[in-house]
Amino acid sequence: MIATDKAKRKIFDFSLLRRVFHFAAPYKKKFYGSLMLAVLLAIIAPVRPFLIQLTINDGIKNNTASHFIHGPGGFIIEITIIQIILLLLETGFRFLFTFSTASLGQNVVKDMRISTYNKILQLNLSQYDKTPIGTLTTRTINDIESINDIFSDGLIPIIADLLAIFSVLTYMFYVDWKLTLVCLAPFPFLIVATYYFKESVNKSFIRVRNAVASLNAFVQEHITGMAVVQAFAAEKKEFKKFKSINKEHRNANIKAIFAYSVFFPVVELVMALSIGLLVWWAAKDVVSAAQAEKVAGVITAFILCLNLLFRPLRVIADKFNVLQMGMIASERVFKVLDNDDTTINEGNIKIERLHGKVEFDKVWFAYTGEQYVLKDISFTLQAGETLAIVGHTGSGKTSIISLLNRLYQVNKGCIKVDDIKIEDFRLDDLREKIAVVLQDVFLFNGSVKDNVTLLNPGIKEDEVIRAAKLIGIHDFIMQLPGGYNYNVMERGATLSLGQRQLLSFVRALLYNPAILILDEATSSVDTESEALIQQAIDKLIINRTSIVIAHRLSTIRKANKIMVLDNGEIKEMGSHSELLQKQGFYYQLHKMQFKKQEDLI
């Protein structure tokens, strides 16, 4: 009931409608053209019944049909030709109306989807921590597609139908207002039926939409986690859950089908009653004796008019529901567009090359509220130096590099690169100078080359090969079917964790960064691969500022500085030998790790 009430409110939310139609402003010619066509179709609607009435009354009843024998200039032939021309015009206008409204809707959908995706690209990473990916996917695809219905099956078609109804009623009242009132006597029943139909279908639509969302979420999640399902022999349990969700989807659709199955026969019944009353009243005393010869023409015209009235009435309730769903979808989309939690990009400094000096000055950061994960972090890393960051899980290591890359906003303090606040750099320019190799490597569905170049046309194939050889993965790539054109499939499913990690390292090398960030870059590779990467690192960090996060302390001995984090605070900082001599946090971490290695041996 709450969702239904919400839908009711949104259909009259003119501020929301204005925002939707703001996206139609570049296509105002199509919009006004559609309205003009709606008016023309409304004007044409009662003309054919009038011509039929004229043909019967003035042609057939007055024996002017004999003109048909006397050649092509006869009255009936002229009327027939006019009706054919009128029918062709109406067909043409209706085609243009349908095409223009659908085209307008698709153009609006295109622009809204671009705006929404552009906003999603600008959102702070914290938004992705709080918002399920499926939700943003639904907003960008399904909800925006529903907004198309506001134009193609919603507001403009409803306006056209209402204009047509008004036009036909005007004609009927003009011809005989008493007869018109008699014909409309059953209409209150239709209005009541339409209201209940609209409410029933609206609830069903919401139920169907929720069922579809649940079905999509379940299937997507369980296909992604199919390895876990099969490994624990949970196929039967998961299949049982799927059958239950699928059953709810079926029931929701059947309820909507039931509403249609009841409503359309009711419309036909009301129409039959209207026609019956029409014939009864006309045959009784609707016209005077002087008008008796015109009864046949009036009855025929009114029957045609009733068909023209009932045709839009059959679908207008459905169109109102479509409009409501479009308005609800638009509200969801505008919540994304109105999200102000974006990365501020007001910097205007653009430089060709960074030296790479990095400075954190009393930096505090929290993902939510004042639950700080970094507390008063201060350090300076000179250009060309390597800083290793170690600490227990959750100590704040990854948060430091996320702030440097401006994936999150600092709460207090400031971060500088080359003595310039990172907020003063153009965001894309800053990120182009920083390469990141993450622990959780993401590969897109595409070739090896596309994944390491990220479709950058400025990176040539020989550069890709050179970088791959430096990492030591070139021979492996050449063994793949198609070599560098091999499709790694979604998320790199056809490659091992170590192979995906090595490819991400090639990706970082190709962008020749001033600052290199390695976040657990060797955590997913075996000892042999780690040795290859370590050799590449030794070459890569020459004359380049590097920040390395690693659990394996053996990989960071050569770092200029090692920073030990614990609970978001810097506990120690110094070289490998200096920290061992202090016998503090780093010494304990070092001792525990090598004890584990000895135990494994």
C-alpha positions as a printed Julia matrix, in Angstrom:
601×3 Matrix{Float64}:
   0.0     0.0     0.0
   2.88    2.36    0.79
   4.42    1.81   -2.61
   1.05    2.39   -4.26
   0.48    5.64   -2.38
   3.94    6.73   -3.37
   3.13    6.03   -6.99
  -0.02    8.16   -6.69
   1.92   11.09   -5.35
   4.58   10.9    -8.03
   2.15   11.12  -10.91
   1.24   14.63   -9.71
   4.79   15.58   -8.76
   5.15   18.3   -11.36
   8.62   19.28  -10.13
   9.76   15.74  -10.95
   8.02   15.89  -14.33
   9.74   19.2   -15.07
  13.1    17.63  -14.35
  12.34   14.75  -16.68
  11.2    17.11  -19.41
  14.31   19.21  -18.89
  16.16   16.39  -20.63
  13.69   16.76  -23.51
  14.61   20.45  -24.01
  17.2    19.72  -26.75
  14.46   17.85  -28.61
  11.67   20.41  -28.21
  10.86   20.22  -31.93
  10.03   16.53  -31.52
   8.05   17.28  -28.37
   5.97   20.09  -29.87
   5.61   18.1   -33.06
   4.18   15.2   -31.06
   1.69   17.5   -29.35
   0.67   18.99  -32.71
   0.12   15.49  -34.1
  -1.96   14.64  -31.02
  -4.18   17.67  -31.74
  -4.5    16.73  -35.44
  -5.46   13.15  -34.56
  -8.07   14.48  -32.12
  -9.54   16.74  -34.79
  -9.64   13.93  -37.35
 -11.21   11.43  -34.9
 -14.91   12.51  -35.3
 -14.64   13.36  -39.01
 -15.12    9.81  -40.26
 -18.31    9.22  -38.19
 -19.6    12.53  -39.54
 -18.89   11.45  -43.13
 -20.63    8.1   -42.52
 -23.63    9.93  -41.1
 -23.64   12.26  -44.08
 -23.37    9.34  -46.5
 -26.3     7.47  -44.98
 -28.57   10.48  -44.45
 -27.87   12.58  -47.54
 -26.67    9.88  -49.86
 -28.46    6.6   -49.41
 -31.69    7.87  -47.72
 -32.2    10.66  -50.27
 -31.51    8.33  -53.21
 -28.36   10.23  -54.22
 -26.8     6.82  -54.52
 -28.14    6.91  -58.05
 -25.26    9.31  -58.74
 -23.0     6.31  -58.49
 -24.49    5.07  -61.76
 -23.88    8.39  -63.48
 -20.09    8.37  -63.24
 -17.13    9.11  -60.99
 -18.59   12.41  -59.87
 -21.29   10.66  -57.85
 -21.83   11.61  -54.21
 -20.96    8.24  -52.68
 -17.77    7.93  -54.71
 -16.71   11.41  -53.63
 -17.38   10.59  -49.97
 -15.55    7.28  -50.34
 -12.52    8.99  -51.88
 -12.53   11.57  -49.08
 -12.7     8.81  -46.46
  -9.82    6.91  -48.07
  -7.71   10.09  -48.14
  -8.69   10.81  -44.53
  -7.83    7.25  -43.49
  -4.42    7.51  -45.15
  -3.78   10.87  -43.47
  -4.78    9.48  -40.09
  -2.55    6.44  -40.61
   0.35    8.68  -41.57
  -0.22   11.02  -38.62
  -0.48    8.08  -36.2
   2.75    6.61  -37.55
   4.53    9.95  -37.13
   3.06   10.36  -33.64
   4.14    6.89  -32.5
   7.59    7.25  -34.02
   8.2    10.78  -32.73
   7.15    9.99  -29.14
   9.23    6.8   -29.08
  12.17    8.62  -30.66
  11.86   11.45  -28.14
  11.81    8.94  -25.28
  14.89    7.13  -26.55
  16.82   10.39  -26.94
  15.92   11.39  -23.39
  16.93    7.92  -22.17
  20.27    8.23  -23.96
  21.03   11.61  -22.39
  19.86   10.59  -18.92
  21.91    7.41  -19.04
  25.0     9.38  -20.06
  24.41   11.87  -17.21
  23.82    9.07  -14.71
  26.9     7.11  -15.72
  28.98   10.27  -15.7
  27.76   10.94  -12.14
  28.59    7.36  -11.13
  32.12    7.84  -12.43
  32.51   10.92  -10.22
  31.13    9.41   -7.0
  33.47    8.94   -4.1
  34.54    5.37   -3.61
  32.68    5.4    -0.28
  29.43    5.34   -2.25
  30.38    1.97   -3.72
  31.14    0.73   -0.23
  27.57    1.57    0.82
  25.6     0.92   -2.38
  25.21   -2.53   -3.96
  26.53   -2.68   -7.51
  23.23   -4.17   -8.66
  21.4    -1.08   -7.45
  23.51    1.29   -9.55
  23.21   -1.1   -12.49
  19.42   -1.04  -12.16
  19.38    2.76  -11.98
  21.54    3.08  -15.1
  19.71    0.51  -17.23
  16.27   -0.66  -16.07
  15.0     2.49  -14.33
  16.11    4.83  -17.09
  14.51    2.54  -19.67
  11.24    2.88  -17.72
  11.49    6.66  -18.08
  11.2     6.16  -21.84
   7.63    5.0   -21.19
   6.73    8.48  -19.92
   7.06    9.68  -23.51
   6.22    6.63  -25.65
   3.41    5.07  -23.55
   2.74    7.6   -20.81
   2.11   11.31  -20.68
   2.02   12.32  -24.35
  -0.13    9.33  -25.47
  -2.46   10.01  -22.51
  -2.79   13.63  -23.65
  -3.51   12.4   -27.17
  -6.17    9.97  -25.92
  -7.84   12.63  -23.75
  -7.9    15.08  -26.66
  -9.45   12.41  -28.88
 -12.1    11.63  -26.24
 -12.89   15.32  -25.84
 -13.14   15.79  -29.6
 -15.48   12.83  -30.08
 -17.69   13.85  -27.14
 -17.89   17.39  -28.48
 -19.13   16.05  -31.81
 -21.65   13.74  -30.14
 -23.08   16.51  -27.94
 -23.28   18.77  -30.99
 -25.28   16.2   -32.95
 -27.64   15.23  -30.12
 -26.86   15.96  -26.48
 -29.74   13.87  -25.11
 -28.71   10.81  -27.07
 -25.12   11.36  -25.93
 -26.15   11.42  -22.27
 -28.11    8.19  -22.76
 -25.05    6.55  -24.35
 -22.85    7.7   -21.47
 -25.2     6.36  -18.78
 -23.11    3.17  -18.21
 -19.87    5.17  -18.03
 -19.84    5.5   -14.21
 -19.5     1.71  -14.05
 -16.56    1.94  -16.44
 -14.92    4.68  -14.37
 -15.2     2.57  -11.2
 -13.88   -0.52  -13.04
 -11.02    1.54  -14.48
 -10.05    2.82  -11.04
  -9.94   -0.65   -9.49
  -8.12   -2.01  -12.53
  -5.52    0.75  -12.29
  -4.97    0.12   -8.59
  -4.76   -3.65   -9.02
  -2.35   -3.47  -11.96
  -0.25   -0.84  -10.2
   0.22   -3.12   -7.17
   0.96   -6.02   -9.5
   3.54   -3.97  -11.41
   5.34   -3.13   -8.17
   5.18   -6.76   -7.07
   6.47   -7.94  -10.45
   9.31   -5.37  -10.38
  10.36   -6.51   -6.89
  10.14  -10.15   -7.95
  12.3    -9.48  -11.01
  14.85   -7.65   -8.85
  14.99  -10.58   -6.42
  15.28  -13.07   -9.26
  18.08  -11.12  -10.96
  19.98  -10.64   -7.7
  19.71  -14.33   -6.8
  20.79  -15.59  -10.23
  23.67  -13.09  -10.55
  24.99  -13.82   -7.07
  24.78  -17.59   -7.34
  26.24  -17.84  -10.82
  29.16  -15.71   -9.62
  29.54  -17.97   -6.57
  28.86  -21.24   -8.39
  32.23  -22.64   -7.36
  31.23  -22.33   -3.69
  27.78  -23.84   -4.33
  29.23  -26.87   -6.06
  32.18  -27.25   -3.68
  29.79  -27.6    -0.73
  27.23  -29.71   -2.65
  24.55  -27.06   -2.07
  22.93  -27.34   -5.5
  19.64  -28.8    -4.22
  19.23  -26.19   -1.48
  19.98  -23.31   -3.83
  17.7   -24.75   -6.5
  14.89  -24.92   -3.94
  15.43  -21.22   -3.12
  15.4   -20.4    -6.83
  12.12  -22.24   -7.34
  10.56  -20.27   -4.49
  11.66  -16.9    -5.89
  10.62  -17.92   -9.4
   7.2   -18.95   -8.06
   6.72  -15.5    -6.54
   7.6   -13.97   -9.92
   4.99  -16.16  -11.62
   2.3   -15.35   -9.05
   2.94  -11.63   -9.4
   2.51  -11.82  -13.17
  -0.6   -13.98  -12.91
  -2.22  -11.4   -10.63
  -1.58   -8.71  -13.26
  -2.95  -11.02  -15.98
  -6.07  -11.62  -13.88
  -6.72   -7.87  -13.64
  -6.49   -7.53  -17.44
  -8.69  -10.6   -17.93
 -11.42   -9.0   -15.81
 -11.12   -5.42  -17.04
 -11.31   -5.92  -20.8
 -14.55   -7.96  -20.72
 -16.02   -5.28  -18.42
 -15.14   -2.64  -21.03
 -16.8    -4.7   -23.74
 -19.89   -5.16  -21.54
 -20.18   -1.42  -20.85
 -19.76   -0.7   -24.54
 -22.5    -3.19  -25.41
 -24.8    -1.51  -22.86
 -24.07    1.9   -24.38
 -24.89    0.68  -27.88
 -28.04   -1.05  -26.62
 -29.23    2.15  -24.91
 -28.37    4.09  -28.06
 -30.51    1.9   -30.3
 -33.37    1.72  -27.77
 -33.51    5.47  -27.19
 -33.16    6.37  -30.86
 -35.87    3.94  -31.86
 -38.18    5.24  -29.11
 -38.36    9.02  -29.22
 -34.9    10.63  -29.48
 -35.85   12.4   -32.69
 -38.99   14.09  -33.84
 -41.03   12.93  -36.79
 -39.39   15.57  -38.97
 -35.99   14.06  -38.19
 -37.01   10.43  -38.49
 -35.25    9.98  -41.82
 -31.93   10.83  -40.15
 -32.12    8.2   -37.39
 -30.05    5.6   -39.28
 -27.19    8.01  -39.93
 -27.1     9.24  -36.32
 -27.16    5.71  -34.89
 -24.36    4.56  -37.19
 -22.24    7.63  -36.43
 -22.77    7.23  -32.7
 -21.8     3.54  -32.82
 -18.56    4.56  -34.54
 -18.05    7.31  -31.96
 -18.54    4.88  -29.09
 -15.85    2.66  -30.61
 -13.56    5.69  -30.81
 -14.3     6.48  -27.15
 -13.8     2.97  -25.83
 -10.6     2.3   -27.75
  -8.5     4.77  -25.68
 -10.46    4.02  -22.51
  -9.37    0.38  -22.75
  -5.7     1.34  -22.43
  -5.7     4.71  -20.66
  -5.68    3.12  -17.19
  -2.76    0.97  -18.27
  -0.96    4.05  -19.55
  -1.48    5.79  -16.21
   0.23    2.85  -14.51
   3.09    3.02  -16.99
   3.38    6.75  -16.28
   3.45    6.06  -12.54
   6.17    3.47  -12.92
   8.15    5.9   -15.06
   7.83    8.59  -12.39
   8.95    6.22   -9.64
  11.92    5.17  -11.79
  12.79    8.82  -12.48
  12.81    9.57   -8.76
  15.33    6.76   -8.24
  17.51    8.03  -11.07
  17.44   11.61   -9.77
  18.62   10.35   -6.38
  21.79    9.24   -8.13
  22.08   12.48  -10.12
  21.53   14.54   -6.94
  24.17   12.67   -4.98
  26.7    15.3    -3.88
  29.18   12.8    -2.49
  31.53   13.22   -5.44
  35.25   13.76   -5.7
  35.76   17.52   -5.85
  37.61   18.38   -9.03
  38.28   22.09   -8.82
  42.05   21.94   -9.3
  43.57   23.52  -12.39
  47.24   22.57  -12.13
  48.43   20.38  -14.99
  52.06   19.39  -15.31
  53.79   17.11  -17.76
  55.93   15.28  -15.21
  55.9    14.96  -11.44
  59.14   14.65   -9.47
  57.31   12.42   -7.02
  57.79   13.98   -3.59
  54.94   12.88   -1.29
  54.0    14.5     2.01
  51.25   13.64    4.51
  50.69   16.41    7.04
  48.62   15.47   10.11
  46.09   13.49    8.05
  42.94   12.11    9.69
  40.45    9.97    7.8
  37.25    8.04    8.56
  34.99    6.07    6.23
  31.97    6.84    8.4
  31.41    9.58   10.95
  34.35   10.0    13.33
  35.42    6.37   13.39
  38.92    7.28   12.23
  40.99    4.63   10.51
  43.92    7.03   10.09
  44.97    9.26   12.97
  47.4    12.13   12.66
  49.48   10.54    9.9
  52.57   12.59    8.98
  55.54   11.59    6.83
  57.61   12.87    3.92
  58.81   10.74    1.02
  61.38   12.37   -1.21
  61.29   11.9    -4.98
  62.77    8.55   -6.0
  62.49    7.01   -2.52
  60.65    3.84   -1.66
  58.34    3.67    1.33
  57.12    0.31    2.61
  54.03    0.22    4.81
  53.44   -2.76    7.08
  50.93   -3.58    9.76
  48.16   -5.94   10.76
  44.98   -6.24    8.7
  42.81   -3.16    9.27
  45.68   -0.97   10.42
  45.04    1.6     7.65
  47.62    0.68    5.01
  45.3     0.67    2.0
  43.54    3.82    3.24
  46.8     5.78    2.88
  47.22    4.95   -0.8
  43.5     5.5    -1.46
  43.82    9.04   -0.09
  46.94    9.74   -2.16
  45.06    8.74   -5.3
  42.07   10.85   -4.18
  39.69    7.9    -4.13
  38.5     9.29   -0.79
  38.54   12.76    0.74
  40.74   13.64    3.71
  38.81   14.63    6.85
  41.62   16.66    8.44
  45.13   17.65    7.41
  46.49   17.73    3.86
  48.44   15.66    1.37
  50.98   17.23   -0.99
  52.75   16.0    -4.09
  55.77   18.05   -5.14
  54.79   20.56   -2.41
  51.38   21.12   -4.03
  48.11   20.1    -2.38
  46.61   17.2    -4.29
  43.26   19.05   -4.43
  44.96   21.73   -6.56
  45.82   19.24   -9.32
  43.38   18.36  -12.03
  42.03   15.03  -10.85
  42.63   13.08  -14.05
  46.1    14.6   -14.41
  47.08   13.54  -10.87
  45.81   10.0   -11.34
  47.59    9.64  -14.67
  50.89   10.19  -12.83
  50.16    7.5   -10.23
  50.03    3.8   -11.11
  48.4     1.33   -8.74
  48.76   -2.44   -8.57
  46.02   -3.72   -6.25
  45.81   -6.97   -4.36
  42.43   -7.8    -5.89
  43.17   -7.64   -9.61
  40.24   -6.88  -11.9
  40.46   -7.87  -15.55
  37.77   -6.98  -18.05
  36.26   -9.26  -20.67
  38.63   -8.64  -23.57
  42.09   -9.36  -24.91
  45.31   -9.36  -22.91
  46.44   -6.29  -24.82
  43.21   -4.36  -24.14
  43.43   -5.17  -20.45
  46.99   -3.96  -19.97
  46.57   -0.84  -22.14
  43.0    -0.09  -20.98
  42.25    0.73  -24.63
  44.75    3.6   -24.62
  45.52    4.19  -28.33
  48.81    5.9   -27.39
  50.34    2.63  -26.16
  51.86    0.62  -29.0
  52.13   -3.16  -29.15
  55.93   -3.14  -28.97
  55.68   -1.22  -25.68
  53.31   -3.87  -24.35
  55.74   -6.63  -25.34
  58.69   -4.77  -23.78
  56.82   -4.36  -20.48
  55.7    -8.0   -20.5
  59.28   -9.15  -21.02
  60.43   -6.96  -18.13
  57.88   -8.63  -15.86
  58.75  -12.05  -17.26
  55.27  -12.92  -18.51
  55.88  -12.55  -22.26
  56.61  -16.25  -22.84
  53.45  -17.25  -20.98
  51.33  -14.83  -23.03
  52.74  -16.15  -26.29
  51.69  -19.67  -25.26
  48.05  -18.55  -25.03
  45.8   -19.05  -28.1
  46.13  -15.77  -29.97
  48.93  -14.45  -27.78
  48.26  -10.85  -26.83
  44.82  -11.1   -28.49
  43.74  -13.92  -26.15
  40.38  -13.19  -24.46
  40.84  -13.42  -20.69
  37.03  -13.62  -20.19
  35.08  -11.85  -17.47
  37.2   -11.05  -14.38
  40.08  -12.97  -15.95
  38.35  -16.28  -15.2
  40.66  -18.27  -17.49
  43.83  -17.12  -15.69
  45.25  -17.95  -12.28
  45.49  -15.35   -9.5
  49.22  -15.06  -10.03
  48.87  -14.58  -13.78
  46.28  -11.88  -13.28
  48.59  -10.16  -10.82
  51.45  -10.2   -13.31
  49.24   -8.69  -16.01
  48.23   -5.89  -13.66
  51.91   -5.21  -13.12
  52.41   -4.89  -16.87
  49.47   -2.46  -16.88
  51.22   -0.28  -14.29
  54.54   -0.34  -16.14
  52.98    0.81  -19.41
  51.75    4.08  -17.91
  55.3     5.05  -16.81
  54.13    6.63  -13.55
  55.99    9.17  -11.44
  54.58    7.46   -8.35
  54.14    3.7    -8.14
  51.83    2.09   -5.57
  51.96   -1.64   -4.92
  49.18   -2.84   -2.65
  50.0    -6.44   -1.71
  51.22   -6.83   -5.3
  52.92  -10.18   -4.64
  50.34  -11.66   -2.28
  48.71  -13.91   -4.88
  51.81  -15.26   -6.65
  54.03  -18.2    -5.95
  57.68  -17.92   -4.96
  58.95  -18.16   -8.53
  56.57  -15.46   -9.79
  57.41  -13.33   -6.77
  61.08  -13.49   -7.68
  60.27  -12.33  -11.22
  58.17   -9.43   -9.93
  60.84   -8.46   -7.4
  63.4    -8.23  -10.18
  61.02   -6.04  -12.17
  60.34   -3.89   -9.11
  64.05   -3.31   -8.6
  64.27   -1.96  -12.15
  61.0    -0.07  -12.03
  61.58    1.92   -8.83
  64.81    3.49  -10.08
  64.25    7.28  -10.17
  60.6     6.69   -9.27
  58.78    7.26   -5.98
  57.26    4.0    -4.74
  54.9     3.06   -1.94
  54.79   -0.66   -1.23
  52.31   -2.45    1.01
  53.28   -6.02    1.74
  52.64   -8.79    4.21
  55.79  -10.58    3.09
  58.47   -8.58    4.84
  61.15  -10.22    2.71
  59.99   -8.12   -0.26
  60.55   -4.73    1.41
  64.03   -4.98    2.92
  65.46   -2.66    0.28
  62.94    0.13    0.96
  64.41    3.49    2.0
  61.8     3.78    4.72
  59.51    1.3     6.4
  56.44    2.64    8.19
  54.72    0.47   10.76
  51.0     1.15   11.24
  48.84   -0.09   14.07
  45.2     0.9    14.57
  45.59    3.84   12.17
  48.66    5.3    13.9
  52.34    5.38   12.93
  54.19    3.3    15.51
  57.63    3.19   13.93
  59.48    4.43   10.87
  62.99    3.7     9.63
  65.03    1.31    7.52
  64.82   -2.46    7.83
  67.97   -2.71    9.97
  67.06    0.29   12.12
  63.65   -1.11   12.98
  65.04   -4.55   13.78
  67.5    -2.95   16.18
  64.65   -1.16   18.0
  63.0    -4.53   18.65
  59.56   -2.89   18.56
  56.47   -3.49   16.44
  58.4    -4.25   13.24
  60.72   -6.63   15.08
  57.72   -8.54   16.46
  56.05   -8.71   13.03
  59.3    -9.9    11.48
  59.8   -12.49   14.2
  56.24  -13.84   13.9
  56.35  -14.11   10.11
  59.63  -15.95    9.94
  58.54  -18.26   12.77
  55.47  -19.18   10.7
  57.7   -19.89    7.72
  59.93  -22.11    9.85
  56.89  -23.94   11.2
  55.66  -24.56    7.66
  59.04  -25.98    6.72
